[in-house]
Amino acid sequence: MVRAALTLVFCLAAAPAAAACRLALLLALDVSASVDKDEDILQRQGLARALLVPAVEEAFLAFGSGSVALAVYEWSGRYQQDLLLDWTLIAGPKDLAVAAAAVATSERGHDDMPTALGYALGHAAGLFEQAPDCAQRKLDVSGDGRNNEGFGPDLAYREFPLDRVTVNGLAIAESDREIADYYRRALIRGPGAFVIEVTRFEDYEAAMEEKLLRELEGPVIGLLVPGTE
């Protein structure tokens, strides 16, 4: 009788956690001047289609004990960051469809700004402060160039509250063949952090699909260590 009572108490205590958000996933798209109109379309539409891939949908909706909160923003210069999708709990296929449609129908805010990667990270920190309380936080940064305006990622990590955030990169090497190495050195951080590299924007959709599947995997146990992979 005592054992049964203790089991019931344990189950009741665990129930709220079981329904909690398991992951806050924030996606950041580079729209700096090095990304032309056609490349921006490939990136934007590629992400929208990747969100609707059956395997990605299954990964979003796996681990039935918790949902995923998703948000998307574009970034370029110091003060040019625009929200494409505010924090949305993905609890079913309709939520993913709405998120994909928001990205697919979004319009680029800027096309003539430099690459302020440090400011993009600072903006992400502010968005995470508005996110649901999730067990994990991951930032997915896509880009084709190095920081060339304002402070860099190193200072952003010192000054902004990103200690709980794992940062991954999708490096597009069309204009900079060493961008993936730069992302590995300067951008990624946290347990299991990784970089996926593509040589052309035409490969962006497939790379984003792979990246989402990896990011939607179960939790990784460990300490946040800058630049780990």
Short mmCIF file of C-alpha atoms in Angstrom, two decimals:
data_model
loop_
_atom_site.label_atom_id
_atom_site.label_comp_id
_atom_site.label_asym_id
_atom_site.label_seq_id
_atom_site.Cartn_x
_atom_site.Cartn_y
_atom_site.Cartn_z
CA MET A 1 0.00 0.00 0.00
CA VAL A 2 2.79 2.42 0.94
CA ARG A 3 4.69 1.56 -2.24
CA ALA A 4 1.57 2.15 -4.36
CA ALA A 5 0.96 5.51 -2.66
CA LEU A 6 4.54 6.59 -3.24
CA THR A 7 4.30 5.55 -6.90
CA LEU A 8 1.14 7.64 -7.33
CA VAL A 9 2.77 10.67 -5.68
CA PHE A 10 5.81 10.31 -7.93
CA CYS A 11 3.66 10.11 -11.06
CA LEU A 12 1.62 13.15 -10.07
CA ALA A 13 4.78 15.11 -9.32
CA ALA A 14 6.31 14.13 -12.66
CA ALA A 15 3.24 14.99 -14.73
CA PRO A 16 3.83 18.77 -15.07
CA ALA A 17 7.43 18.20 -16.21
CA ALA A 18 6.27 15.62 -18.73
CA ALA A 19 4.06 18.20 -20.42
CA ALA A 20 6.76 20.87 -20.47
CA CYS A 21 8.63 22.23 -23.45
CA ARG A 22 11.66 20.08 -24.23
CA LEU A 23 13.43 22.44 -26.67
CA ALA A 24 13.41 26.10 -27.65
CA LEU A 25 14.83 26.15 -31.19
CA LEU A 26 15.72 29.51 -32.73
CA LEU A 27 16.68 29.70 -36.42
CA ALA A 28 18.70 32.66 -37.76
CA LEU A 29 18.94 33.38 -41.52
CA ASP A 30 21.70 35.54 -43.03
CA VAL A 31 20.32 38.26 -45.35
CA SER A 32 23.47 40.39 -45.58
CA ALA A 33 24.58 41.99 -48.85
CA SER A 34 26.57 38.89 -49.86
CA VAL A 35 23.28 36.98 -50.18
CA ASP A 36 21.59 37.95 -53.45
CA LYS A 37 17.86 37.80 -54.21
CA ASP A 38 17.90 34.29 -55.69
CA GLU A 39 20.04 32.94 -52.83
CA ASP A 40 17.68 34.47 -50.29
CA ILE A 41 14.74 32.71 -51.95
CA LEU A 42 16.61 29.39 -51.89
CA GLN A 43 17.33 29.87 -48.20
CA ARG A 44 13.84 31.03 -47.18
CA GLN A 45 11.90 28.50 -49.27
CA GLY A 46 14.39 25.76 -48.42
CA LEU A 47 13.76 26.22 -44.71
CA ALA A 48 9.99 26.26 -45.24
CA ARG A 49 10.11 23.00 -47.20
CA ALA A 50 12.51 21.37 -44.73
CA LEU A 51 10.04 22.02 -41.91
CA LEU A 52 7.44 19.96 -43.78
CA VAL A 53 9.59 16.92 -44.53
CA PRO A 54 7.89 13.89 -42.88
CA ALA A 55 11.04 12.87 -40.98
CA VAL A 56 11.44 16.41 -39.64
CA GLU A 57 7.77 16.54 -38.63
CA GLU A 58 8.20 13.22 -36.84
CA ALA A 59 11.27 14.56 -35.02
CA PHE A 60 9.40 17.70 -33.91
CA LEU A 61 6.54 15.61 -32.57
CA ALA A 62 8.63 12.80 -31.04
CA PHE A 63 9.24 12.51 -27.32
CA GLY A 64 5.50 12.90 -26.67
CA SER A 65 6.28 14.10 -23.17
CA GLY A 66 7.22 17.56 -24.37
CA SER A 67 6.78 19.99 -27.22
CA VAL A 68 9.23 22.15 -29.18
CA ALA A 69 9.05 25.94 -29.31
CA LEU A 70 10.21 27.35 -32.66
CA ALA A 71 11.11 30.89 -33.73
CA VAL A 72 12.85 32.29 -36.82
CA TYR A 73 14.56 35.61 -37.53
CA GLU A 74 16.72 37.10 -40.27
CA TRP A 75 19.86 39.10 -39.60
CA SER A 76 22.48 41.22 -41.36
CA GLY A 77 23.80 44.58 -40.07
CA ARG A 78 24.11 45.86 -36.51
CA TYR A 79 20.45 46.80 -36.11
CA GLN A 80 18.92 44.84 -38.96
CA GLN A 81 17.26 41.83 -37.38
CA ASP A 82 13.66 41.00 -38.27
CA LEU A 83 11.41 38.37 -36.73
CA LEU A 84 9.86 36.01 -39.28
CA LEU A 85 8.17 33.67 -36.81
CA ASP A 86 7.56 34.46 -33.15
CA TRP A 87 7.82 31.68 -30.58
CA THR A 88 5.36 28.97 -31.58
CA LEU A 89 4.75 25.71 -29.74
CA ILE A 90 4.84 22.85 -32.25
CA ALA A 91 2.30 20.44 -30.84
CA GLY A 92 0.99 18.98 -34.09
CA PRO A 93 1.30 19.01 -37.88
CA LYS A 94 -0.89 22.12 -38.21
CA ASP A 95 1.56 24.12 -36.09
CA LEU A 96 4.42 23.12 -38.38
CA ALA A 97 2.37 24.02 -41.44
CA VAL A 98 1.65 27.48 -40.01
CA ALA A 99 5.33 27.99 -39.18
CA ALA A 100 6.45 26.89 -42.64
CA ALA A 101 3.91 29.20 -44.29
CA ALA A 102 5.11 32.15 -42.20
CA VAL A 103 8.67 31.60 -43.40
CA ALA A 104 7.69 30.90 -47.02
CA THR A 105 5.61 34.07 -47.31
CA SER A 106 8.01 36.34 -45.43
CA GLU A 107 9.74 39.18 -47.24
CA ARG A 108 13.35 40.17 -46.84
CA GLY A 109 13.75 43.28 -44.72
CA HIS A 110 17.23 44.34 -45.91
CA ASP A 111 19.56 43.46 -48.77
CA ASP A 112 22.44 45.96 -48.52
CA MET A 113 23.82 45.49 -45.01
CA PRO A 114 27.11 43.97 -43.77
CA THR A 115 27.51 40.85 -41.64
CA ALA A 116 27.16 41.66 -37.96
CA LEU A 117 27.34 38.18 -36.48
CA GLY A 118 27.97 39.37 -32.92
CA TYR A 119 24.86 41.54 -33.04
CA ALA A 120 22.90 38.58 -34.44
CA LEU A 121 23.90 36.58 -31.36
CA GLY A 122 22.95 39.45 -29.09
CA HIS A 123 19.55 39.61 -30.75
CA ALA A 124 19.14 35.87 -30.20
CA ALA A 125 19.82 36.34 -26.49
CA GLY A 126 16.93 38.81 -26.31
CA LEU A 127 14.61 36.43 -28.12
CA PHE A 128 15.52 33.58 -25.79
CA GLU A 129 14.51 35.78 -22.85
CA GLN A 130 11.00 35.81 -24.35
CA ALA A 131 10.96 32.08 -25.08
CA PRO A 132 8.93 29.49 -23.17
CA ASP A 133 10.72 27.77 -20.31
CA CYS A 134 12.20 24.77 -22.13
CA ALA A 135 14.61 22.09 -20.98
CA GLN A 136 17.05 22.92 -23.81
CA ARG A 137 17.86 25.96 -25.91
CA LYS A 138 19.47 25.77 -29.35
CA LEU A 139 20.36 28.47 -31.85
CA ASP A 140 20.74 27.51 -35.52
CA VAL A 141 22.74 30.15 -37.46
CA SER A 142 22.90 30.04 -41.27
CA GLY A 143 25.36 32.27 -43.10
CA ASP A 144 27.87 32.72 -45.91
CA GLY A 145 30.28 35.26 -44.44
CA ARG A 146 32.38 36.28 -41.45
CA ASN A 147 31.64 39.07 -39.05
CA ASN A 148 32.61 42.38 -40.68
CA GLU A 149 30.74 44.95 -38.62
CA GLY A 150 30.75 45.63 -34.89
CA PHE A 151 31.81 43.20 -32.18
CA GLY A 152 32.29 39.53 -32.98
CA PRO A 153 30.92 36.33 -31.47
CA ASP A 154 33.59 36.21 -28.74
CA LEU A 155 32.40 39.47 -27.19
CA ALA A 156 28.76 38.53 -27.68
CA TYR A 157 29.32 35.36 -25.66
CA ARG A 158 30.96 37.38 -22.89
CA GLU A 159 28.30 40.07 -22.71
CA PHE A 160 24.99 38.34 -23.45
CA PRO A 161 23.20 35.60 -21.45
CA LEU A 162 23.86 32.70 -23.81
CA ASP A 163 25.42 30.23 -21.39
CA ARG A 164 22.45 27.86 -21.59
CA VAL A 165 22.30 27.98 -25.38
CA THR A 166 23.90 25.48 -27.75
CA VAL A 167 24.82 27.23 -31.01
CA ASN A 168 25.13 25.32 -34.29
CA GLY A 169 26.07 26.59 -37.73
CA LEU A 170 25.07 26.02 -41.34
CA ALA A 171 27.99 27.43 -43.34
CA ILE A 172 27.39 28.27 -47.00
CA ALA A 173 30.79 28.35 -48.69
CA GLU A 174 29.71 29.88 -51.98
CA SER A 175 31.66 33.13 -51.44
CA ASP A 176 34.04 32.10 -48.64
CA ARG A 177 35.58 28.63 -48.89
CA GLU A 178 36.78 28.76 -45.27
CA ILE A 179 33.53 29.88 -43.68
CA ALA A 180 32.94 26.47 -42.06
CA ASP A 181 36.29 26.64 -40.27
CA TYR A 182 35.46 30.15 -39.11
CA TYR A 183 32.14 28.96 -37.74
CA ARG A 184 33.88 26.12 -35.92
CA ARG A 185 36.41 28.51 -34.36
CA ALA A 186 34.25 31.51 -33.61
CA LEU A 187 30.56 30.62 -33.61
CA ILE A 188 29.51 27.20 -32.37
CA ARG A 189 29.40 26.38 -28.68
CA GLY A 190 27.78 23.97 -26.28
CA PRO A 191 27.43 20.20 -25.88
CA GLY A 192 27.29 18.45 -29.22
CA ALA A 193 27.55 21.71 -31.20
CA PHE A 194 28.26 21.18 -34.90
CA VAL A 195 28.65 22.83 -38.30
CA ILE A 196 27.13 21.60 -41.54
CA GLU A 197 28.81 22.96 -44.68
CA VAL A 198 27.38 23.33 -48.18
CA THR A 199 29.11 24.83 -51.20
CA ARG A 200 25.98 26.26 -52.86
CA PHE A 201 22.70 27.80 -51.77
CA GLU A 202 21.01 25.17 -53.95
CA ASP A 203 22.03 22.60 -51.31
CA TYR A 204 20.59 24.63 -48.45
CA GLU A 205 17.28 22.77 -48.17
CA ALA A 206 18.88 19.32 -47.82
CA ALA A 207 21.41 20.68 -45.33
CA MET A 208 18.69 22.34 -43.25
CA GLU A 209 16.72 19.10 -43.18
CA GLU A 210 19.79 17.26 -41.86
CA LYS A 211 20.49 20.02 -39.38
CA LEU A 212 16.96 20.07 -37.99
CA LEU A 213 16.99 16.31 -37.52
CA ARG A 214 20.21 16.54 -35.51
CA GLU A 215 18.97 19.48 -33.44
CA LEU A 216 15.71 17.76 -32.62
CA GLU A 217 17.46 14.74 -31.13
CA GLY A 218 17.10 14.08 -27.43
CA PRO A 219 19.01 16.05 -24.78
CA VAL A 220 22.78 15.88 -24.55
CA ILE A 221 24.21 15.67 -21.05
CA GLY A 222 27.27 17.81 -20.44
CA LEU A 223 28.64 21.25 -19.76
CA LEU A 224 28.54 24.16 -22.16
CA VAL A 225 32.00 24.47 -23.67
CA PRO A 226 32.61 27.11 -26.37
CA GLY A 227 33.52 25.67 -29.74
CA THR A 228 32.83 22.02 -28.96
CA GLU A 229 31.61 19.66 -31.65
#
